[in-house]
Short mmCIF file of C-alpha atoms in Angstrom, two decimals:
data_model
loop_
_atom_site.label_atom_id
_atom_site.label_comp_id
_atom_site.label_asym_id
_atom_site.label_seq_id
_atom_site.Cartn_x
_atom_site.Cartn_y
_atom_site.Cartn_z
CA MET A 23 -127.62 59.76 -85.04
CA GLN A 24 -125.96 57.74 -87.44
CA VAL A 25 -125.93 58.64 -91.26
CA SER A 26 -124.82 56.47 -94.10
CA TRP A 27 -123.30 58.58 -96.95
CA GLY A 28 -122.99 56.67 -99.76
CA PRO A 29 -122.26 54.31 -101.54
CA GLN A 30 -125.13 55.39 -103.58
CA HIS A 31 -124.87 59.03 -103.08
CA PRO A 32 -124.46 60.93 -106.11
CA ALA A 33 -120.86 62.51 -105.21
CA SER A 34 -119.51 59.61 -103.33
CA GLY A 35 -118.51 57.34 -105.80
CA HIS A 36 -117.92 53.67 -104.64
CA LEU A 37 -117.31 54.27 -100.80
CA ARG A 38 -119.28 55.32 -97.88
CA PHE A 39 -118.89 57.52 -94.83
CA ILE A 40 -120.59 56.61 -91.71
CA LEU A 41 -121.43 60.01 -90.25
CA ASP A 42 -122.07 60.37 -86.48
CA VAL A 43 -124.24 63.63 -86.57
CA ASP A 44 -126.08 65.98 -84.24
CA GLY A 45 -128.70 67.82 -86.32
CA ASP A 46 -126.82 69.31 -89.28
CA SER A 47 -123.27 68.97 -87.84
CA VAL A 48 -121.10 66.19 -88.30
CA LEU A 49 -119.08 64.86 -85.22
CA ASN A 50 -117.37 62.00 -86.53
CA LEU A 51 -116.62 60.33 -89.73
CA GLU A 52 -115.64 56.82 -90.46
CA PRO A 53 -114.44 55.87 -93.84
CA ASP A 54 -116.19 52.44 -95.19
CA VAL A 55 -113.94 51.47 -97.97
CA GLY A 56 -113.58 48.43 -99.90
CA TYR A 57 -116.31 48.33 -102.51
CA THR A 58 -114.21 48.07 -105.51
CA HIS A 59 -111.32 45.89 -103.84
CA ARG A 60 -110.04 43.89 -106.46
CA GLY A 61 -107.05 42.05 -104.74
CA ILE A 62 -104.64 43.51 -107.17
CA GLU A 63 -101.62 42.90 -104.91
CA LYS A 64 -102.66 39.22 -104.70
CA LEU A 65 -103.06 38.76 -108.65
CA THR A 66 -99.65 40.20 -109.40
CA GLU A 67 -98.21 37.67 -107.44
CA ASN A 68 -99.51 35.01 -109.75
CA ARG A 69 -98.86 36.91 -113.27
CA THR A 70 -95.72 37.46 -114.93
CA TYR A 71 -93.93 41.18 -114.98
CA LEU A 72 -95.43 41.96 -118.53
CA GLN A 73 -98.68 40.64 -117.62
CA ASN A 74 -98.96 42.78 -114.62
CA ILE A 75 -98.86 45.81 -116.30
CA PRO A 76 -102.45 46.01 -117.43
CA VAL A 77 -103.39 44.58 -114.02
CA VAL A 78 -101.58 47.26 -112.13
CA GLU A 79 -102.91 50.12 -114.68
CA ARG A 80 -106.41 49.01 -113.31
CA ILE A 81 -105.12 50.35 -109.81
CA ASN A 82 -106.53 54.13 -111.03
CA SER A 83 -107.29 53.48 -114.49
CA TYR A 84 -109.97 56.20 -115.51
CA CYS A 85 -107.85 58.90 -114.54
CA ASP A 86 -104.27 58.30 -113.97
CA ALA A 87 -103.25 55.19 -115.87
CA THR A 88 -99.55 56.45 -117.28
CA ASN A 89 -98.33 57.62 -113.80
CA THR A 90 -99.74 54.48 -112.12
CA VAL A 91 -98.01 52.14 -114.70
CA LEU A 92 -94.98 54.42 -114.54
CA GLY A 93 -94.34 53.70 -110.94
CA TYR A 94 -94.40 49.82 -111.70
CA ILE A 95 -91.91 50.07 -114.58
CA GLU A 96 -89.63 52.31 -112.39
CA VAL A 97 -89.34 49.71 -109.60
CA VAL A 98 -89.03 46.63 -112.04
CA GLU A 99 -86.11 48.82 -114.00
CA GLU A 100 -84.34 49.32 -110.89
CA LEU A 101 -83.89 45.61 -110.23
CA LEU A 102 -83.28 44.93 -113.57
CA GLU A 103 -80.86 47.62 -113.83
CA CYS A 104 -81.49 47.94 -117.44
CA GLU A 105 -80.86 50.89 -119.62
CA VAL A 106 -83.80 52.96 -121.08
CA PRO A 107 -83.39 54.96 -124.38
CA GLU A 108 -83.44 58.78 -123.71
CA ARG A 109 -86.17 59.15 -126.38
CA ALA A 110 -88.25 56.77 -124.42
CA ARG A 111 -88.05 58.71 -121.14
CA PHE A 112 -89.10 61.54 -122.87
CA ILE A 113 -92.27 60.36 -124.24
CA ARG A 114 -92.85 58.98 -120.82
CA VAL A 115 -92.77 62.26 -119.23
CA ILE A 116 -94.90 63.95 -121.93
CA MET A 117 -97.67 61.01 -121.49
CA ALA A 118 -97.29 61.39 -117.79
CA GLU A 119 -97.90 65.00 -117.79
CA MET A 120 -100.68 64.80 -120.21
CA ASN A 121 -102.26 62.37 -117.94
CA ARG A 122 -101.56 64.86 -115.02
CA ILE A 123 -103.90 67.24 -116.91
CA ALA A 124 -106.50 64.85 -117.89
CA SER A 125 -106.74 63.74 -114.40
CA HIS A 126 -106.87 67.16 -112.66
CA LEU A 127 -109.73 68.14 -115.31
CA TYR A 128 -111.66 65.12 -114.40
CA TRP A 129 -111.35 66.29 -110.72
CA LEU A 130 -112.25 69.85 -111.59
CA CYS A 131 -115.42 68.60 -113.07
CA LEU A 132 -116.31 66.58 -110.23
CA MET A 133 -115.40 69.10 -107.78
CA SER A 134 -117.50 71.98 -109.53
CA ILE A 135 -120.37 69.45 -109.37
CA SER A 136 -119.83 69.03 -105.62
CA VAL A 137 -120.26 72.99 -105.08
CA GLY A 138 -123.36 72.94 -107.37
CA PHE A 139 -121.76 74.21 -110.29
CA GLU A 140 -122.57 71.65 -113.16
CA THR A 141 -121.71 73.93 -116.26
CA MET A 142 -118.22 73.34 -115.41
CA LEU A 143 -118.63 69.62 -115.90
CA MET A 144 -119.35 70.03 -119.70
CA TRP A 145 -116.53 72.60 -120.03
CA THR A 146 -113.55 70.42 -118.30
CA MET A 147 -114.86 67.02 -119.99
CA ASN A 148 -114.58 69.11 -123.34
CA GLU A 149 -110.98 70.03 -122.90
CA ARG A 150 -109.92 66.46 -121.41
CA GLU A 151 -110.94 65.08 -124.86
CA LEU A 152 -108.23 67.24 -126.58
CA PHE A 153 -105.80 65.23 -124.24
CA LEU A 154 -107.50 61.78 -124.74
CA ASP A 155 -107.32 62.57 -128.54
CA LEU A 156 -103.56 62.89 -127.95
CA PHE A 157 -103.33 59.81 -126.17
CA GLU A 158 -105.25 58.20 -129.09
CA MET A 159 -102.61 59.55 -131.61
CA ILE A 160 -99.86 58.04 -129.50
CA THR A 161 -101.26 54.74 -128.16
CA GLY A 162 -104.28 53.94 -130.07
CA ALA A 163 -106.42 54.00 -126.75
CA ARG A 164 -108.10 56.80 -124.85
CA ILE A 165 -108.15 55.83 -121.21
CA THR A 166 -106.03 52.53 -120.77
CA TYR A 167 -102.72 52.62 -122.67
CA SER A 168 -100.39 50.00 -121.06
CA ALA A 169 -98.14 51.87 -123.55
CA LEU A 170 -94.94 51.71 -120.87
CA ARG A 171 -92.94 48.32 -120.62
CA PRO A 172 -89.34 48.15 -118.85
CA GLY A 173 -87.10 48.92 -121.02
CA GLY A 174 -88.92 51.88 -122.73
CA VAL A 175 -92.11 52.43 -124.42
CA ARG A 176 -94.55 50.59 -126.74
CA TYR A 177 -95.10 53.58 -129.39
CA ASP A 178 -93.45 56.23 -130.74
CA ILE A 179 -94.81 59.68 -131.09
CA PRO A 180 -96.43 59.70 -134.38
CA HIS A 181 -95.39 62.26 -137.48
CA GLY A 182 -97.40 65.36 -136.99
CA PHE A 183 -98.00 64.93 -133.22
CA GLU A 184 -96.20 68.05 -132.05
CA GLU A 185 -98.07 70.51 -134.40
CA VAL A 186 -101.37 68.94 -133.10
CA ALA A 187 -100.16 69.05 -129.41
CA THR A 188 -98.90 72.60 -129.60
CA LYS A 189 -102.44 73.50 -131.06
CA TYR A 190 -104.15 71.97 -128.65
CA LEU A 191 -101.91 73.31 -125.88
CA ASN A 192 -102.49 76.80 -126.99
CA HIS A 193 -106.14 76.42 -127.04
CA PHE A 194 -105.82 74.71 -123.56
CA GLU A 195 -103.98 77.64 -122.21
CA ARG A 196 -106.57 80.26 -123.31
CA ARG A 197 -109.00 78.05 -121.61
CA LEU A 198 -107.25 77.86 -118.22
CA LYS A 199 -107.44 81.74 -118.10
CA ASP A 200 -111.37 81.49 -118.65
CA TYR A 201 -111.52 78.69 -115.78
CA TYR A 202 -109.80 80.87 -113.34
CA LYS A 203 -112.50 83.46 -113.93
CA MET A 204 -115.11 81.07 -113.98
CA ILE A 205 -114.18 79.07 -110.66
CA PHE A 206 -111.68 80.67 -108.57
CA GLU A 207 -113.12 84.07 -108.86
CA ASN A 208 -116.70 82.61 -108.76
CA SER A 209 -118.37 84.00 -105.55
CA THR A 210 -120.40 80.76 -104.62
CA PHE A 211 -117.19 78.55 -105.19
CA ARG A 212 -115.34 80.90 -103.15
CA LEU A 213 -117.99 80.59 -100.22
CA ARG A 214 -118.17 77.00 -100.28
CA THR A 215 -114.60 76.31 -100.17
CA ILE A 216 -112.56 79.04 -98.45
CA GLY A 217 -112.07 77.98 -94.98
CA VAL A 218 -113.53 74.72 -95.30
CA GLY A 219 -111.75 71.58 -94.44
CA SER A 220 -108.31 73.23 -93.35
CA ILE A 221 -105.59 71.13 -92.15
CA SER A 222 -102.29 72.65 -90.61
CA SER A 223 -99.04 71.52 -92.26
CA SER A 224 -97.78 69.62 -89.07
CA ASP A 225 -101.17 67.57 -89.02
CA ALA A 226 -100.75 67.16 -92.88
CA ILE A 227 -97.37 65.79 -92.36
CA LYS A 228 -98.02 63.39 -89.40
CA LEU A 229 -100.71 61.97 -91.20
CA GLY A 230 -98.70 61.28 -94.18
CA LEU A 231 -100.85 63.45 -96.93
CA VAL A 232 -99.28 63.70 -100.22
CA GLY A 233 -99.52 65.51 -103.49
CA PRO A 234 -101.70 68.52 -103.85
CA CYS A 235 -103.44 68.01 -100.09
CA LEU A 236 -99.78 68.26 -98.85
CA ARG A 237 -98.89 71.24 -100.74
CA ALA A 238 -101.96 73.14 -100.08
CA SER A 239 -100.78 73.30 -96.42
CA GLY A 240 -97.39 74.81 -97.16
CA VAL A 241 -95.21 71.89 -97.41
CA ALA A 242 -93.09 71.94 -100.63
CA THR A 243 -92.45 68.31 -101.61
CA ASP A 244 -92.78 66.89 -104.90
CA VAL A 245 -91.30 63.60 -105.76
CA ARG A 246 -90.28 65.04 -109.55
CA LYS A 247 -88.08 67.70 -107.35
CA ASP A 248 -87.15 65.68 -104.31
CA GLU A 249 -85.97 62.70 -106.29
CA PRO A 250 -85.92 63.26 -109.96
CA TYR A 251 -87.37 60.16 -112.02
CA GLU A 252 -86.99 59.74 -115.62
CA VAL A 253 -85.95 63.07 -117.29
CA TYR A 254 -87.45 65.56 -114.93
CA GLN A 255 -84.19 67.14 -113.88
CA ASN A 256 -83.95 68.45 -117.53
CA PHE A 257 -87.21 70.59 -117.17
CA ASP A 258 -87.79 74.03 -115.60
CA PHE A 259 -90.81 73.90 -113.56
CA ASN A 260 -92.25 75.15 -110.44
CA ILE A 261 -94.00 73.56 -107.58
CA PRO A 262 -97.30 75.44 -106.55
CA VAL A 263 -97.68 75.71 -102.73
CA GLU A 264 -100.27 77.50 -100.65
CA LYS A 265 -100.79 78.24 -97.01
CA ALA A 266 -104.31 77.75 -96.31
CA GLY A 267 -104.69 74.15 -96.43
CA ASP A 268 -108.58 74.72 -97.33
CA ALA A 269 -110.49 73.02 -100.02
CA TYR A 270 -109.89 76.37 -102.13
CA ALA A 271 -106.20 76.31 -101.70
CA ARG A 272 -106.14 72.52 -102.77
CA SER A 273 -108.26 73.30 -105.94
CA LEU A 274 -106.06 76.23 -106.49
CA ILE A 275 -102.46 74.20 -106.37
CA ARG A 276 -104.24 71.54 -109.08
CA PHE A 277 -105.27 74.44 -111.19
CA HIS A 278 -101.56 75.88 -111.21
CA GLU A 279 -100.22 72.25 -111.52
CA MET A 280 -101.96 72.26 -115.18
CA GLU A 281 -100.25 75.19 -116.18
CA GLU A 282 -96.81 73.83 -115.18
CA SER A 283 -97.60 70.51 -117.04
CA VAL A 284 -98.54 72.40 -120.11
CA SER A 285 -95.02 74.05 -119.45
CA ILE A 286 -93.07 70.71 -119.09
CA ILE A 287 -94.90 69.30 -122.13
CA ARG A 288 -93.79 72.12 -124.35
CA GLN A 289 -90.34 71.68 -122.89
CA ALA A 290 -90.37 67.84 -123.75
CA LEU A 291 -91.65 68.27 -127.16
CA ARG A 292 -88.81 71.06 -127.86
CA SER A 293 -85.94 68.96 -126.85
CA ILE A 294 -86.89 65.40 -127.47
CA PRO A 295 -83.84 63.52 -128.93
CA GLU A 296 -84.22 60.95 -131.77
CA GLY A 297 -83.06 57.46 -131.38
CA PRO A 298 -84.81 54.10 -130.47
CA ILE A 299 -87.71 53.86 -128.15
CA ARG A 300 -86.93 50.59 -126.04
CA LYS A 301 -84.64 48.02 -125.36
CA ARG A 302 -84.60 44.49 -125.24
CA VAL A 303 -84.91 43.55 -121.21
CA PRO A 304 -84.71 40.14 -119.63
CA LEU A 305 -88.19 38.69 -118.69
CA VAL A 306 -86.91 37.46 -115.27
CA VAL A 307 -86.15 39.96 -112.60
CA PRO A 308 -83.30 39.08 -110.10
CA LYS A 309 -83.37 38.36 -106.42
CA GLY A 310 -83.81 41.91 -104.41
CA GLU A 311 -85.97 44.43 -103.22
CA ALA A 312 -86.74 48.14 -104.32
CA TYR A 313 -89.01 50.89 -103.51
CA SER A 314 -89.91 53.24 -106.13
CA ARG A 315 -91.86 56.64 -105.77
CA VAL A 316 -93.36 58.69 -108.66
CA GLU A 317 -95.28 61.77 -108.36
CA ALA A 318 -98.82 60.80 -109.77
CA ALA A 319 -101.84 63.46 -110.38
CA ARG A 320 -102.96 62.62 -106.92
CA GLY A 321 -99.35 62.51 -104.93
CA GLU A 322 -96.78 60.42 -104.38
CA LEU A 323 -97.49 56.74 -105.48
CA GLY A 324 -95.20 54.08 -103.94
CA TYR A 325 -94.27 50.40 -105.38
CA TYR A 326 -92.49 48.07 -103.09
CA LEU A 327 -91.43 45.31 -105.18
CA VAL A 328 -89.67 41.97 -103.58
CA ALA A 329 -88.19 40.01 -106.11
CA ASN A 330 -87.21 36.26 -105.92
CA GLY A 331 -85.49 35.68 -109.20
CA THR A 332 -88.32 34.04 -110.89
CA ASP A 333 -90.61 36.15 -113.96
CA LYS A 334 -93.39 36.66 -111.15
CA PRO A 335 -93.02 38.95 -108.43
CA TYR A 336 -93.04 37.57 -104.76
CA ARG A 337 -94.73 40.67 -103.38
CA LEU A 338 -95.60 43.92 -104.68
CA LYS A 339 -97.00 46.46 -102.29
CA VAL A 340 -98.49 49.62 -103.53
CA SER A 341 -98.91 52.78 -101.50
CA THR A 342 -101.48 54.85 -103.60
CA PRO A 343 -101.98 58.51 -102.83
CA SER A 344 -105.73 58.17 -102.34
CA PHE A 345 -105.10 55.81 -99.40
CA ARG A 346 -102.92 58.08 -97.87
CA ASN A 347 -104.96 61.01 -98.49
CA MET A 348 -108.08 59.23 -96.69
CA ALA A 349 -106.39 59.43 -93.49
CA ALA A 350 -107.09 63.35 -93.51
CA LEU A 351 -110.74 62.84 -93.91
CA PRO A 352 -111.75 62.02 -90.18
CA TYR A 353 -109.55 64.83 -89.14
CA ILE A 354 -110.87 67.81 -91.34
CA THR A 355 -114.59 67.03 -91.31
CA ARG A 356 -115.20 67.49 -87.35
CA ASN A 357 -117.93 69.91 -86.57
CA VAL A 358 -118.64 70.86 -90.45
CA THR A 359 -121.99 70.56 -91.69
CA ILE A 360 -123.42 67.55 -93.83
CA ALA A 361 -123.95 69.97 -96.80
CA ASP A 362 -120.00 70.84 -96.78
CA ILE A 363 -118.92 66.82 -96.86
CA PRO A 364 -118.91 66.74 -100.71
CA ALA A 365 -116.70 69.64 -100.96
CA ILE A 366 -114.25 68.46 -98.59
CA TYR A 367 -114.46 65.19 -100.10
CA MET A 368 -114.02 66.17 -103.60
CA SER A 369 -111.23 68.59 -102.63
CA LEU A 370 -108.88 65.62 -101.39
CA ASP A 371 -109.70 63.83 -104.93
CA LEU A 372 -109.82 60.38 -103.45
CA ILE A 373 -110.65 57.72 -105.99
CA PRO A 374 -112.03 54.63 -104.37
CA LEU A 375 -110.36 52.33 -107.07
CA ASP A 376 -107.01 53.99 -105.71
CA ILE A 377 -107.88 53.27 -102.38
CA ASP A 378 -109.03 49.62 -102.48
CA ARG A 379 -106.88 48.34 -105.24
CA MET B 7 -76.96 62.99 -100.51
CA THR B 8 -75.29 59.69 -99.92
CA GLU B 9 -73.09 60.98 -97.41
CA LEU B 10 -76.21 62.20 -95.67
CA ASP B 11 -77.82 59.03 -95.71
CA ARG B 12 -74.64 57.22 -94.51
CA ASN B 13 -74.25 59.49 -91.27
CA ILE B 14 -78.09 58.99 -90.71
CA ALA B 15 -77.60 55.10 -90.89
CA GLU B 16 -74.56 55.06 -88.71
CA GLY B 17 -76.06 57.54 -86.20
CA ILE B 18 -78.97 55.05 -85.65
CA LYS B 19 -76.77 52.20 -85.62
CA SER B 20 -74.76 53.82 -82.84
CA HIS B 21 -77.34 55.01 -81.04
CA PHE B 22 -79.16 51.55 -80.39
CA ALA B 23 -76.04 49.11 -80.66
CA ASP B 24 -77.52 46.06 -79.31
CA VAL B 25 -81.22 46.60 -81.01
CA VAL B 26 -80.57 47.52 -84.43
CA LEU B 27 -79.72 44.62 -86.19
CA GLU B 28 -78.64 46.87 -89.43
CA ALA B 29 -78.34 49.69 -90.75
CA ARG B 30 -77.19 50.41 -94.34
CA VAL B 31 -77.67 52.71 -97.27
CA GLN B 32 -79.31 50.62 -100.45
CA ARG B 33 -78.99 53.15 -102.57
CA ASP B 34 -79.49 57.21 -102.59
CA LEU B 35 -82.19 58.19 -100.56
CA ARG B 36 -82.87 54.66 -99.37
CA ILE B 37 -81.93 54.03 -95.72
CA VAL B 38 -82.64 50.64 -94.49
CA VAL B 39 -82.59 49.95 -90.65
CA THR B 40 -83.71 46.32 -89.42
CA VAL B 41 -84.66 46.09 -85.71
CA GLU B 42 -85.48 43.61 -83.26
CA LYS B 43 -89.61 43.28 -83.04
CA GLU B 44 -89.63 43.98 -79.34
CA HIS B 45 -87.96 47.46 -79.71
CA ILE B 46 -89.37 48.79 -82.80
CA LEU B 47 -91.63 51.25 -80.81
CA GLU B 48 -88.62 53.00 -79.09
CA VAL B 49 -86.63 53.00 -82.25
CA ALA B 50 -89.58 54.81 -84.26
CA ARG B 51 -89.95 57.12 -81.72
CA TYR B 52 -86.13 57.97 -81.78
CA ILE B 53 -86.03 58.15 -85.69
CA SER B 54 -89.45 60.38 -85.63
CA SER B 55 -88.45 62.86 -82.91
CA GLU B 56 -84.59 62.88 -82.95
CA VAL B 57 -83.94 62.14 -86.46
CA GLY B 58 -86.62 64.01 -88.05
CA PHE B 59 -88.43 61.21 -90.19
CA ASP B 60 -91.95 62.54 -89.67
CA HIS B 61 -94.30 61.71 -93.00
CA PRO B 62 -95.28 57.91 -93.35
CA ALA B 63 -95.09 56.57 -96.63
CA SER B 64 -96.21 53.08 -96.75
CA VAL B 65 -96.47 50.06 -94.53
CA ALA B 66 -95.69 46.68 -96.12
CA ALA B 67 -95.71 43.06 -95.27
CA VAL B 68 -94.21 40.25 -96.84
CA ASP B 69 -94.89 36.57 -95.99
CA TYR B 70 -92.09 33.94 -95.88
CA PRO B 71 -93.60 30.59 -94.83
CA MET B 72 -90.34 28.55 -95.39
CA GLN B 73 -88.68 30.59 -92.54
CA GLY B 74 -91.87 30.86 -90.65
CA LYS B 75 -91.63 34.83 -90.72
CA ILE B 76 -93.53 37.80 -91.67
CA GLU B 77 -91.68 41.16 -92.43
CA VAL B 78 -93.14 44.20 -91.84
CA VAL B 79 -91.69 47.32 -93.01
CA TYR B 80 -92.46 50.80 -92.74
CA TYR B 81 -91.42 53.61 -95.02
CA ILE B 82 -90.87 57.34 -93.89
CA TRP B 83 -89.86 60.26 -95.37
CA SER B 84 -88.23 63.06 -93.66
CA THR B 85 -89.59 66.38 -95.06
CA SER B 86 -86.50 68.29 -93.25
CA LYS B 87 -83.70 66.25 -94.13
CA ARG B 88 -85.32 65.09 -97.59
CA THR B 89 -84.60 61.50 -97.54
CA PHE B 90 -86.16 57.96 -97.12
CA LEU B 91 -86.13 55.44 -94.68
CA ALA B 92 -87.43 51.68 -94.34
CA LEU B 93 -87.60 50.47 -90.96
CA LYS B 94 -87.63 46.81 -90.93
CA THR B 95 -88.63 43.88 -88.56
CA ALA B 96 -89.41 40.14 -88.51
CA ILE B 97 -91.99 38.62 -86.64
CA PRO B 98 -92.67 34.79 -86.21
CA ARG B 99 -95.71 33.53 -88.36
CA ALA B 100 -97.24 31.25 -85.70
CA GLU B 101 -97.79 34.35 -83.58
CA PRO B 102 -98.23 37.45 -85.27
CA LYS B 103 -97.81 40.59 -82.87
CA LEU B 104 -96.19 43.79 -83.19
CA ASN B 105 -96.38 47.19 -81.26
CA SER B 106 -98.37 49.64 -83.26
CA LEU B 107 -96.82 52.68 -84.38
CA THR B 108 -99.87 54.83 -84.50
CA PRO B 109 -98.57 56.71 -81.37
CA VAL B 110 -95.66 57.73 -83.23
CA TRP B 111 -96.81 58.41 -86.95
CA SER B 112 -100.76 58.80 -86.76
CA GLY B 113 -100.56 58.33 -90.50
CA VAL B 114 -100.12 54.49 -90.52
CA ASP B 115 -103.33 53.70 -89.07
CA PHE B 116 -105.00 52.66 -92.30
CA HIS B 117 -102.04 50.68 -93.30
CA GLU B 118 -101.79 48.92 -90.03
CA ARG B 119 -105.36 47.93 -90.54
CA GLU B 120 -105.04 46.60 -93.92
CA ILE B 121 -101.98 44.44 -92.87
CA TYR B 122 -103.87 43.13 -89.90
CA GLU B 123 -106.71 42.12 -92.44
CA MET B 124 -104.49 40.88 -95.28
CA PHE B 125 -101.86 39.22 -93.09
CA GLY B 126 -103.44 38.58 -89.75
CA VAL B 127 -100.83 40.51 -87.87
CA SER B 128 -102.22 42.13 -84.93
CA PHE B 129 -100.85 45.23 -83.83
CA THR B 130 -100.78 46.01 -79.95
CA GLY B 131 -101.90 49.38 -79.11
CA HIS B 132 -103.71 50.43 -82.16
CA PRO B 133 -106.80 52.30 -81.68
CA ASN B 134 -109.06 50.63 -83.81
CA LEU B 135 -108.03 47.51 -85.21
CA ARG B 136 -110.52 46.21 -87.59
CA GLY B 137 -110.90 45.05 -91.33
CA LEU B 138 -110.71 47.75 -93.91
CA LEU B 139 -110.87 46.59 -97.34
CA LEU B 140 -112.60 42.99 -97.38
CA GLN B 141 -116.38 42.21 -97.05
CA GLU B 142 -117.55 41.79 -93.22
CA ASP B 143 -118.62 38.37 -93.38
CA TRP B 144 -115.16 37.39 -95.01
CA GLU B 145 -113.98 33.90 -93.87
CA GLY B 146 -110.82 32.16 -94.29
CA PRO B 147 -107.16 32.60 -94.09
CA PRO B 148 -105.69 36.22 -94.42
CA PRO B 149 -105.70 36.41 -98.29
CA LEU B 150 -102.07 38.17 -99.00
CA ARG B 151 -100.36 35.11 -96.82
CA LYS B 152 -98.82 32.65 -99.18
CA ASP B 153 -100.45 29.89 -98.13
CA PHE B 154 -104.06 31.29 -99.60
CA LYS B 155 -103.92 30.33 -103.23
CA LEU B 156 -106.08 31.83 -105.79
CA ARG B 157 -108.74 29.73 -107.78
CA THR B 158 -106.87 29.16 -111.24
CA LYS B 159 -109.63 27.03 -112.90
CA LEU B 160 -113.36 27.81 -113.18
CA GLU B 161 -115.62 25.25 -110.91
CA ARG B 162 -117.97 23.67 -113.31
CA GLY B 163 -121.41 22.21 -112.52
#
């Protein structure tokens, strides 16, 4: 029998799974996506490079705006070959890591709902507010900032930011310890996630999974280490890796990533140099092509830009992490029960906006 | 790092002397290999199994109506060599057909479906070549081709 899961299911977001089921067990899953397709790749061909910043931000605006824009800025700067002030690069890293934490907290809220643990929704949303407050201090906005631009950043860190951020980070680290006890030692959560949706490392590589989903299968790959961009080579941080490849391992990776991100923000705030925050850059990008990779919260995000020497991109192809992680779904949902589908889906951290673009 | 990239590029070039049109290192961690479209499958098999590029990252298509071609680019990361390769080919715009690389990297499945939908490139040997993102009753030319123009003015009346 065929069953539609979504697009109105409470856990599904704007996508649909077509499930072939036999009783309660799923024989085959076919993702049906495109409900939030906005044609962003086509839109970017009709706007200038600066006008495109808010457009590409909408690829994944409500979770991970900074990292999404950072990839675009990186690829434009590679073709412009422009200099970026050191202070701007530090601000970018601070914002990117803050966004990673905010995104993982948002995921933790959805993940705990998917296993029926709704108390956690209030807890993680509460802590996410702290980071949104910090964003508001820097940019004046809470979700979509458009704060990065080629040649630097638009806003400097305000006076008193470091004290507030340190206070929040101290609080957040205490809360992370509570989270661990609340979720990862919770018998229900362990029952619903351990051994559920396992994927082996060879399958994960072959299917092109990225980010926490790949690292949970025992593959230590992170763009911040493999191909350091901005100033990530200055910081001392670990890449959490797990072996099991199941929903629990993926959750644990994201939890440890939040700890690492806190450490990176602290190091960046300590060592941020004084100086200008942006340089003037030309509005016309010379002819050529480039591919940039950044580690967004969900994994590697790639931008392929073909420029033809005008002020508009000739072609901008975005390879988003959710689109790539979606490839795992049909593989890891064979012969699971329907009740496990929300936990598996949430453990991959798929965002329909990110898939559809 | 650049030394490793150069060796890989030269190795591929010498192994497929008459098929690979160009193999160069664009910058650190960016190898670009351009092949003839008829031979993309065998070159992909070689660089996947012999050279170790195993982690598909992206598949992009670029439309060049003036030159009458569509360029298709496969981006592949190597988890063992830790470097990044672009496998490029050009197909005629009038007859956009290409061998699917799903037998080599199963992760390119959705990417190829997207290109089929957005550029009208049909991939021979793809197990499930259907639309992905657009609505089911979509009619009109493939929307990411250059001759598909966006409506720029509001329609009145």
